[in-house]
Amino acid sequence: MGESNTSADEDLLLKEFFAEVSEVERDNEVIRILSCFKLNPFEFLKLPFDSPLEDVKKQYRKLSLMVHPDKCKHPRAKEAFGALAKAQQQLLDQQERDYILSQVTAAKEELRAKRKKQLKKDTASKLKSLVDEGKSEQQYEQSEEFQQQLKLKVRELLTEQEWRRRKMAMRISEEEGRLKKDEEEQKEMWKRKREHEEQWEGTREQRVSSWRDFMKSGKKSKKGELRPPKLKTEDPNKSYVQRPVKRG
């Protein structure tokens, strides 16, 4: 019963909120959504990286109603509405969410390592960190400065991972194309070989018949065929006169 009342109260608050939202604010929200970094769904929904799933659903509902094509006159409202839907889907998908959060963790580790190097150079900050037993570091990570650095570092890591993924996909596509080409060439080769064999087999009777005709006719020349002259051999009983050779 309590949950039902809470839901009804939230619906009422949303209606009152959107009644006060001007067309300019709706247009600005469309522009903000379309300018977000496309690989970070938290950015589309204006949520911190540690937001629970319940906050994801509430925020999506709030923002999607603001830019809904039926309520917002901006020409790209439909595109912004779709971007929000995709962002929510990514964060509700456990595998997608875990991947993004793993990049957030990696980004935090890089920023912490960088800050550790800076503290080694800054003795006063290092002593303060030791005295506060880590409280200063926790406060720093909650600061606007750290959150902005974290946002930029997450962008950097997500971009690198996406670039690697695309390069891998391109290599896989090229390899698949090469294998397909080899397969087609192999098929073409076997096709030509089969056609040659069929052609050879189809002329078998003709070849056999020609051979039989040749064997029957023997070495007799055909009528009208020119034959080479017979060579004359010398007769030892006949005397030949040697013609004189003119000299010089």
PDB file of C-alpha atoms in Angstrom:
ATOM      1  CA  MET A   1       0.000   0.000   0.000  1.00  0.00           C
ATOM      2  CA  GLY A   2       2.856   2.330   0.939  1.00  0.00           C
ATOM      3  CA  GLU A   3       4.662   1.670  -2.341  1.00  0.00           C
ATOM      4  CA  SER A   4       1.470   2.408  -4.301  1.00  0.00           C
ATOM      5  CA  ASN A   5       1.070   5.771  -2.548  1.00  0.00           C
ATOM      6  CA  THR A   6       4.728   6.604  -3.201  1.00  0.00           C
ATOM      7  CA  SER A   7       4.325   5.838  -6.898  1.00  0.00           C
ATOM      8  CA  ALA A   8       1.192   8.003  -7.106  1.00  0.00           C
ATOM      9  CA  ASP A   9       2.990  10.871  -5.373  1.00  0.00           C
ATOM     10  CA  GLU A  10       5.878  10.599  -7.823  1.00  0.00           C
ATOM     11  CA  ASP A  11       3.480  10.679 -10.780  1.00  0.00           C
ATOM     12  CA  LEU A  12       1.857  13.817  -9.387  1.00  0.00           C
ATOM     13  CA  LEU A  13       5.237  15.480  -8.891  1.00  0.00           C
ATOM     14  CA  LEU A  14       6.243  14.615 -12.435  1.00  0.00           C
ATOM     15  CA  LYS A  15       3.063  16.112 -13.864  1.00  0.00           C
ATOM     16  CA  GLU A  16       3.585  19.307 -11.874  1.00  0.00           C
ATOM     17  CA  PHE A  17       7.213  19.424 -12.970  1.00  0.00           C
ATOM     18  CA  PHE A  18       6.486  19.065 -16.676  1.00  0.00           C
ATOM     19  CA  ALA A  19       3.687  21.595 -16.455  1.00  0.00           C
ATOM     20  CA  GLU A  20       6.341  24.130 -15.451  1.00  0.00           C
ATOM     21  CA  VAL A  21       8.914  23.068 -18.022  1.00  0.00           C
ATOM     22  CA  SER A  22       9.124  25.572 -20.849  1.00  0.00           C
ATOM     23  CA  GLU A  23       9.670  24.762 -24.500  1.00  0.00           C
ATOM     24  CA  VAL A  24      13.133  26.324 -24.283  1.00  0.00           C
ATOM     25  CA  GLU A  25      14.125  23.936 -21.493  1.00  0.00           C
ATOM     26  CA  ARG A  26      12.912  20.977 -23.546  1.00  0.00           C
ATOM     27  CA  ASP A  27      14.929  22.139 -26.538  1.00  0.00           C
ATOM     28  CA  ASN A  28      18.021  22.625 -24.371  1.00  0.00           C
ATOM     29  CA  GLU A  29      17.663  19.091 -23.039  1.00  0.00           C
ATOM     30  CA  VAL A  30      17.469  17.713 -26.581  1.00  0.00           C
ATOM     31  CA  ILE A  31      20.657  19.596 -27.460  1.00  0.00           C
ATOM     32  CA  ARG A  32      22.399  18.304 -24.302  1.00  0.00           C
ATOM     33  CA  ILE A  33      21.470  14.693 -25.014  1.00  0.00           C
ATOM     34  CA  LEU A  34      22.628  14.839 -28.622  1.00  0.00           C
ATOM     35  CA  SER A  35      25.962  16.351 -27.576  1.00  0.00           C
ATOM     36  CA  CYS A  36      26.730  13.578 -25.063  1.00  0.00           C
ATOM     37  CA  PHE A  37      29.642  11.179 -25.468  1.00  0.00           C
ATOM     38  CA  LYS A  38      28.007   8.304 -27.307  1.00  0.00           C
ATOM     39  CA  LEU A  39      29.841   5.478 -25.498  1.00  0.00           C
ATOM     40  CA  ASN A  40      28.845   6.550 -21.974  1.00  0.00           C
ATOM     41  CA  PRO A  41      25.171   5.892 -21.122  1.00  0.00           C
ATOM     42  CA  PHE A  42      25.582   7.481 -17.669  1.00  0.00           C
ATOM     43  CA  GLU A  43      26.283  10.774 -19.428  1.00  0.00           C
ATOM     44  CA  PHE A  44      23.035  10.626 -21.411  1.00  0.00           C
ATOM     45  CA  LEU A  45      21.012  10.138 -18.239  1.00  0.00           C
ATOM     46  CA  LYS A  46      23.029  12.669 -16.159  1.00  0.00           C
ATOM     47  CA  LEU A  47      23.812  10.030 -13.547  1.00  0.00           C
ATOM     48  CA  PRO A  48      26.945   9.318 -11.478  1.00  0.00           C
ATOM     49  CA  PHE A  49      28.750   6.025 -12.169  1.00  0.00           C
ATOM     50  CA  ASP A  50      27.623   4.458  -8.870  1.00  0.00           C
ATOM     51  CA  SER A  51      23.897   5.003  -9.526  1.00  0.00           C
ATOM     52  CA  PRO A  52      21.664   2.003  -8.673  1.00  0.00           C
ATOM     53  CA  LEU A  53      19.292   0.522 -11.244  1.00  0.00           C
ATOM     54  CA  GLU A  54      16.282   2.136  -9.597  1.00  0.00           C
ATOM     55  CA  ASP A  55      17.781   5.589 -10.175  1.00  0.00           C
ATOM     56  CA  VAL A  56      18.435   4.660 -13.794  1.00  0.00           C
ATOM     57  CA  LYS A  57      14.769   3.871 -14.370  1.00  0.00           C
ATOM     58  CA  LYS A  58      13.527   7.013 -12.570  1.00  0.00           C
ATOM     59  CA  GLN A  59      15.913   9.305 -14.412  1.00  0.00           C
ATOM     60  CA  TYR A  60      15.052   7.777 -17.757  1.00  0.00           C
ATOM     61  CA  ARG A  61      11.365   8.290 -17.131  1.00  0.00           C
ATOM     62  CA  LYS A  62      11.899  11.925 -16.167  1.00  0.00           C
ATOM     63  CA  LEU A  63      14.149  12.838 -19.111  1.00  0.00           C
ATOM     64  CA  SER A  64      12.244  10.825 -21.713  1.00  0.00           C
ATOM     65  CA  LEU A  65       9.011  12.638 -20.837  1.00  0.00           C
ATOM     66  CA  MET A  66      10.804  15.954 -21.214  1.00  0.00           C
ATOM     67  CA  VAL A  67      12.016  15.223 -24.757  1.00  0.00           C
ATOM     68  CA  HIS A  68       9.152  13.016 -25.922  1.00  0.00           C
ATOM     69  CA  PRO A  69       8.319  13.865 -29.566  1.00  0.00           C
ATOM     70  CA  ASP A  70       4.660  14.355 -28.656  1.00  0.00           C
ATOM     71  CA  LYS A  71       5.564  16.990 -26.047  1.00  0.00           C
ATOM     72  CA  CYS A  72       8.726  18.545 -27.467  1.00  0.00           C
ATOM     73  CA  LYS A  73       8.657  20.475 -30.752  1.00  0.00           C
ATOM     74  CA  HIS A  74      12.390  20.292 -31.378  1.00  0.00           C
ATOM     75  CA  PRO A  75      13.040  18.689 -34.830  1.00  0.00           C
ATOM     76  CA  ARG A  76      15.487  16.198 -33.310  1.00  0.00           C
ATOM     77  CA  ALA A  77      13.396  15.292 -30.254  1.00  0.00           C
ATOM     78  CA  LYS A  78      12.762  11.789 -31.606  1.00  0.00           C
ATOM     79  CA  GLU A  79      16.509  11.213 -31.971  1.00  0.00           C
ATOM     80  CA  ALA A  80      17.152  12.383 -28.390  1.00  0.00           C
ATOM     81  CA  PHE A  81      14.310  10.191 -27.115  1.00  0.00           C
ATOM     82  CA  GLY A  82      15.855   7.158 -28.831  1.00  0.00           C
ATOM     83  CA  ALA A  83      19.302   7.945 -27.382  1.00  0.00           C
ATOM     84  CA  LEU A  84      17.852   7.946 -23.855  1.00  0.00           C
ATOM     85  CA  ALA A  85      16.099   4.623 -24.460  1.00  0.00           C
ATOM     86  CA  LYS A  86      19.368   3.077 -25.684  1.00  0.00           C
ATOM     87  CA  ALA A  87      21.260   4.437 -22.649  1.00  0.00           C
ATOM     88  CA  GLN A  88      18.741   2.921 -20.241  1.00  0.00           C
ATOM     89  CA  GLN A  89      18.861  -0.406 -22.091  1.00  0.00           C
ATOM     90  CA  GLN A  90      22.663  -0.490 -21.807  1.00  0.00           C
ATOM     91  CA  LEU A  91      22.629   0.188 -18.063  1.00  0.00           C
ATOM     92  CA  LEU A  92      19.903  -2.371 -17.397  1.00  0.00           C
ATOM     93  CA  ASP A  93      21.871  -4.996 -19.324  1.00  0.00           C
ATOM     94  CA  GLN A  94      24.194  -6.607 -16.762  1.00  0.00           C
ATOM     95  CA  GLN A  95      26.950  -7.414 -19.230  1.00  0.00           C
ATOM     96  CA  GLU A  96      26.977  -3.906 -20.742  1.00  0.00           C
ATOM     97  CA  ARG A  97      26.862  -2.298 -17.305  1.00  0.00           C
ATOM     98  CA  ASP A  98      29.709  -4.443 -15.979  1.00  0.00           C
ATOM     99  CA  TYR A  99      31.861  -3.546 -18.993  1.00  0.00           C
ATOM    100  CA  ILE A 100      31.342   0.211 -18.506  1.00  0.00           C
ATOM    101  CA  LEU A 101      31.945  -0.020 -14.750  1.00  0.00           C
ATOM    102  CA  SER A 102      35.166  -1.972 -15.390  1.00  0.00           C
ATOM    103  CA  GLN A 103      36.392   0.981 -17.450  1.00  0.00           C
ATOM    104  CA  VAL A 104      35.367   3.325 -14.625  1.00  0.00           C
ATOM    105  CA  THR A 105      37.420   1.242 -12.176  1.00  0.00           C
ATOM    106  CA  ALA A 106      40.425   1.303 -14.512  1.00  0.00           C
ATOM    107  CA  ALA A 107      40.068   5.083 -14.874  1.00  0.00           C
ATOM    108  CA  LYS A 108      39.984   5.542 -11.087  1.00  0.00           C
ATOM    109  CA  GLU A 109      43.117   3.444 -10.673  1.00  0.00           C
ATOM    110  CA  GLU A 110      44.975   5.546 -13.227  1.00  0.00           C
ATOM    111  CA  LEU A 111      43.907   8.792 -11.563  1.00  0.00           C
ATOM    112  CA  ARG A 112      44.874   7.478  -8.115  1.00  0.00           C
ATOM    113  CA  ALA A 113      48.311   6.436  -9.366  1.00  0.00           C
ATOM    114  CA  LYS A 114      48.780   9.878 -10.904  1.00  0.00           C
ATOM    115  CA  ARG A 115      47.748  11.597  -7.664  1.00  0.00           C
ATOM    116  CA  LYS A 116      50.089   9.360  -5.670  1.00  0.00           C
ATOM    117  CA  LYS A 117      53.015  10.580  -7.767  1.00  0.00           C
ATOM    118  CA  GLN A 118      51.936  14.162  -7.217  1.00  0.00           C
ATOM    119  CA  LEU A 119      51.731  13.640  -3.444  1.00  0.00           C
ATOM    120  CA  LYS A 120      55.302  12.346  -3.371  1.00  0.00           C
ATOM    121  CA  LYS A 121      56.411  15.714  -4.679  1.00  0.00           C
ATOM    122  CA  ASP A 122      54.109  17.622  -2.337  1.00  0.00           C
ATOM    123  CA  THR A 123      55.277  16.817   1.207  1.00  0.00           C
ATOM    124  CA  ALA A 124      52.574  18.854   2.949  1.00  0.00           C
ATOM    125  CA  SER A 125      49.739  17.094   1.117  1.00  0.00           C
ATOM    126  CA  LYS A 126      51.365  13.721   1.801  1.00  0.00           C
ATOM    127  CA  LEU A 127      51.596  14.403   5.562  1.00  0.00           C
ATOM    128  CA  LYS A 128      47.996  15.619   5.639  1.00  0.00           C
ATOM    129  CA  SER A 129      46.896  12.431   3.859  1.00  0.00           C
ATOM    130  CA  LEU A 130      48.686  10.294   6.447  1.00  0.00           C
ATOM    131  CA  VAL A 131      47.219  12.255   9.361  1.00  0.00           C
ATOM    132  CA  ASP A 132      43.668  12.041   8.017  1.00  0.00           C
ATOM    133  CA  GLU A 133      44.107   8.274   7.430  1.00  0.00           C
ATOM    134  CA  GLY A 134      42.792   8.394   3.927  1.00  0.00           C
ATOM    135  CA  LYS A 135      39.886  10.730   4.597  1.00  0.00           C
ATOM    136  CA  SER A 136      41.389  13.451   2.421  1.00  0.00           C
ATOM    137  CA  GLU A 137      41.592  11.020  -0.497  1.00  0.00           C
ATOM    138  CA  GLN A 138      37.962  10.057  -0.094  1.00  0.00           C
ATOM    139  CA  GLN A 139      36.979  13.705   0.025  1.00  0.00           C
ATOM    140  CA  TYR A 140      39.074  14.408  -3.056  1.00  0.00           C
ATOM    141  CA  GLU A 141      37.407  11.608  -5.033  1.00  0.00           C
ATOM    142  CA  GLN A 142      34.026  13.076  -4.148  1.00  0.00           C
ATOM    143  CA  SER A 143      35.092  16.521  -5.311  1.00  0.00           C
ATOM    144  CA  GLU A 144      33.908  18.107  -8.546  1.00  0.00           C
ATOM    145  CA  GLU A 145      37.508  18.240  -9.798  1.00  0.00           C
ATOM    146  CA  PHE A 146      38.025  14.484  -9.447  1.00  0.00           C
ATOM    147  CA  GLN A 147      34.622  13.651 -10.929  1.00  0.00           C
ATOM    148  CA  GLN A 148      35.393  15.763 -13.978  1.00  0.00           C
ATOM    149  CA  GLN A 149      38.802  14.102 -14.393  1.00  0.00           C
ATOM    150  CA  LEU A 150      37.143  10.708 -13.976  1.00  0.00           C
ATOM    151  CA  LYS A 151      34.558  11.537 -16.634  1.00  0.00           C
ATOM    152  CA  LEU A 152      37.278  12.523 -19.114  1.00  0.00           C
ATOM    153  CA  LYS A 153      39.431   9.484 -18.294  1.00  0.00           C
ATOM    154  CA  VAL A 154      36.446   7.140 -18.773  1.00  0.00           C
ATOM    155  CA  ARG A 155      35.841   8.763 -22.154  1.00  0.00           C
ATOM    156  CA  GLU A 156      39.455   8.134 -23.080  1.00  0.00           C
ATOM    157  CA  LEU A 157      39.390   4.462 -22.058  1.00  0.00           C
ATOM    158  CA  LEU A 158      36.039   3.760 -23.706  1.00  0.00           C
ATOM    159  CA  THR A 159      37.291   5.376 -26.909  1.00  0.00           C
ATOM    160  CA  GLU A 160      40.445   3.232 -26.879  1.00  0.00           C
ATOM    161  CA  GLN A 161      38.449   0.056 -26.310  1.00  0.00           C
ATOM    162  CA  GLU A 162      35.967   0.937 -29.057  1.00  0.00           C
ATOM    163  CA  TRP A 163      38.819   1.639 -31.475  1.00  0.00           C
ATOM    164  CA  ARG A 164      40.385  -1.738 -30.695  1.00  0.00           C
ATOM    165  CA  ARG A 165      37.032  -3.437 -31.121  1.00  0.00           C
ATOM    166  CA  ARG A 166      36.519  -1.817 -34.520  1.00  0.00           C
ATOM    167  CA  LYS A 167      40.030  -2.716 -35.689  1.00  0.00           C
ATOM    168  CA  MET A 168      39.467  -6.303 -34.607  1.00  0.00           C
ATOM    169  CA  ALA A 169      36.111  -6.370 -36.382  1.00  0.00           C
ATOM    170  CA  MET A 170      37.757  -4.962 -39.510  1.00  0.00           C
ATOM    171  CA  ARG A 171      40.479  -7.630 -39.410  1.00  0.00           C
ATOM    172  CA  ILE A 172      37.895 -10.358 -38.921  1.00  0.00           C
ATOM    173  CA  SER A 173      35.879  -8.968 -41.828  1.00  0.00           C
ATOM    174  CA  GLU A 174      38.987  -8.856 -44.041  1.00  0.00           C
ATOM    175  CA  GLU A 175      39.894 -12.426 -43.103  1.00  0.00           C
ATOM    176  CA  GLU A 176      36.358 -13.610 -43.792  1.00  0.00           C
ATOM    177  CA  GLY A 177      36.490 -11.830 -47.149  1.00  0.00           C
ATOM    178  CA  ARG A 178      39.786 -13.486 -48.015  1.00  0.00           C
ATOM    179  CA  LEU A 179      38.491 -16.926 -47.062  1.00  0.00           C
ATOM    180  CA  LYS A 180      35.338 -16.343 -49.093  1.00  0.00           C
ATOM    181  CA  LYS A 181      37.404 -15.280 -52.097  1.00  0.00           C
ATOM    182  CA  ASP A 182      39.616 -18.382 -51.785  1.00  0.00           C
ATOM    183  CA  GLU A 183      36.524 -20.558 -51.538  1.00  0.00           C
ATOM    184  CA  GLU A 184      35.010 -18.976 -54.650  1.00  0.00           C
ATOM    185  CA  GLU A 185      38.268 -19.398 -56.592  1.00  0.00           C
ATOM    186  CA  GLN A 186      38.440 -23.043 -55.503  1.00  0.00           C
ATOM    187  CA  LYS A 187      34.854 -23.602 -56.624  1.00  0.00           C
ATOM    188  CA  GLU A 188      35.578 -21.950 -59.976  1.00  0.00           C
ATOM    189  CA  MET A 189      38.658 -24.119 -60.477  1.00  0.00           C
ATOM    190  CA  TRP A 190      36.694 -27.323 -59.779  1.00  0.00           C
ATOM    191  CA  LYS A 191      33.921 -26.088 -62.062  1.00  0.00           C
ATOM    192  CA  ARG A 192      36.337 -25.564 -64.961  1.00  0.00           C
ATOM    193  CA  LYS A 193      37.927 -28.950 -64.319  1.00  0.00           C
ATOM    194  CA  ARG A 194      34.531 -30.672 -64.301  1.00  0.00           C
ATOM    195  CA  GLU A 195      33.502 -28.913 -67.534  1.00  0.00           C
ATOM    196  CA  HIS A 196      36.760 -29.999 -69.180  1.00  0.00           C
ATOM    197  CA  GLU A 197      36.233 -33.605 -68.096  1.00  0.00           C
ATOM    198  CA  GLU A 198      32.651 -33.546 -69.352  1.00  0.00           C
ATOM    199  CA  GLN A 199      33.789 -32.077 -72.658  1.00  0.00           C
ATOM    200  CA  TRP A 200      36.546 -34.707 -72.967  1.00  0.00           C
ATOM    201  CA  GLU A 201      34.079 -37.482 -72.165  1.00  0.00           C
ATOM    202  CA  GLY A 202      31.566 -36.070 -74.674  1.00  0.00           C
ATOM    203  CA  THR A 203      34.071 -36.325 -77.559  1.00  0.00           C
ATOM    204  CA  ARG A 204      35.158 -39.866 -76.698  1.00  0.00           C
ATOM    205  CA  GLU A 205      33.093 -41.528 -79.434  1.00  0.00           C
ATOM    206  CA  GLN A 206      34.328 -39.038 -82.015  1.00  0.00           C
ATOM    207  CA  ARG A 207      37.940 -39.674 -81.072  1.00  0.00           C
ATOM    208  CA  VAL A 208      37.502 -43.446 -81.085  1.00  0.00           C
ATOM    209  CA  SER A 209      35.802 -43.295 -84.490  1.00  0.00           C
ATOM    210  CA  SER A 210      38.591 -41.121 -85.914  1.00  0.00           C
ATOM    211  CA  TRP A 211      41.214 -43.553 -84.641  1.00  0.00           C
ATOM    212  CA  ARG A 212      39.398 -46.531 -86.188  1.00  0.00           C
ATOM    213  CA  ASP A 213      39.160 -44.768 -89.542  1.00  0.00           C
ATOM    214  CA  PHE A 214      42.858 -43.999 -89.419  1.00  0.00           C
ATOM    215  CA  MET A 215      43.738 -47.610 -88.625  1.00  0.00           C
ATOM    216  CA  LYS A 216      41.570 -48.860 -91.503  1.00  0.00           C
ATOM    217  CA  SER A 217      43.090 -46.525 -94.094  1.00  0.00           C
ATOM    218  CA  GLY A 218      46.622 -47.344 -92.996  1.00  0.00           C
ATOM    219  CA  LYS A 219      49.301 -45.099 -94.437  1.00  0.00           C
ATOM    220  CA  LYS A 220      47.559 -44.509 -97.796  1.00  0.00           C
ATOM    221  CA  SER A 221      47.577 -40.924 -98.694  1.00  0.00           C
ATOM    222  CA  LYS A 222      44.428 -39.176 -99.564  1.00  0.00           C
ATOM    223  CA  LYS A 223      43.629 -38.228-103.153  1.00  0.00           C
ATOM    224  CA  GLY A 224      45.209 -34.968-104.173  1.00  0.00           C
ATOM    225  CA  GLU A 225      47.558 -34.986-101.197  1.00  0.00           C
ATOM    226  CA  LEU A 226      51.162 -33.977-102.023  1.00  0.00           C
ATOM    227  CA  ARG A 227      53.795 -36.546-101.189  1.00  0.00           C
ATOM    228  CA  PRO A 228      57.512 -35.909-100.774  1.00  0.00           C
ATOM    229  CA  PRO A 229      59.754 -37.117-103.725  1.00  0.00           C
ATOM    230  CA  LYS A 230      61.517 -40.441-103.440  1.00  0.00           C
ATOM    231  CA  LEU A 231      65.229 -40.282-102.887  1.00  0.00           C
ATOM    232  CA  LYS A 232      67.375 -41.861-105.688  1.00  0.00           C
ATOM    233  CA  THR A 233      70.229 -44.061-104.687  1.00  0.00           C
ATOM    234  CA  GLU A 234      73.545 -44.058-106.641  1.00  0.00           C
ATOM    235  CA  ASP A 235      74.158 -46.983-108.995  1.00  0.00           C
ATOM    236  CA  PRO A 236      77.764 -48.245-108.598  1.00  0.00           C
ATOM    237  CA  ASN A 237      77.711 -49.722-112.151  1.00  0.00           C
ATOM    238  CA  LYS A 238      77.190 -46.348-113.756  1.00  0.00           C
ATOM    239  CA  SER A 239      79.973 -43.875-114.249  1.00  0.00           C
ATOM    240  CA  TYR A 240      79.433 -40.206-113.447  1.00  0.00           C
ATOM    241  CA  VAL A 241      81.247 -37.356-115.105  1.00  0.00           C
ATOM    242  CA  GLN A 242      82.671 -34.808-112.738  1.00  0.00           C
ATOM    243  CA  ARG A 243      82.154 -31.335-113.987  1.00  0.00           C
ATOM    244  CA  PRO A 244      85.190 -29.081-113.915  1.00  0.00           C
ATOM    245  CA  VAL A 245      85.148 -26.419-111.231  1.00  0.00           C
ATOM    246  CA  LYS A 246      86.081 -22.951-112.294  1.00  0.00           C
ATOM    247  CA  ARG A 247      88.794 -21.363-110.197  1.00  0.00           C
ATOM    248  CA  GLY A 248      89.495 -17.839-109.359  1.00  0.00           C
TER     249      GLY A 248
END
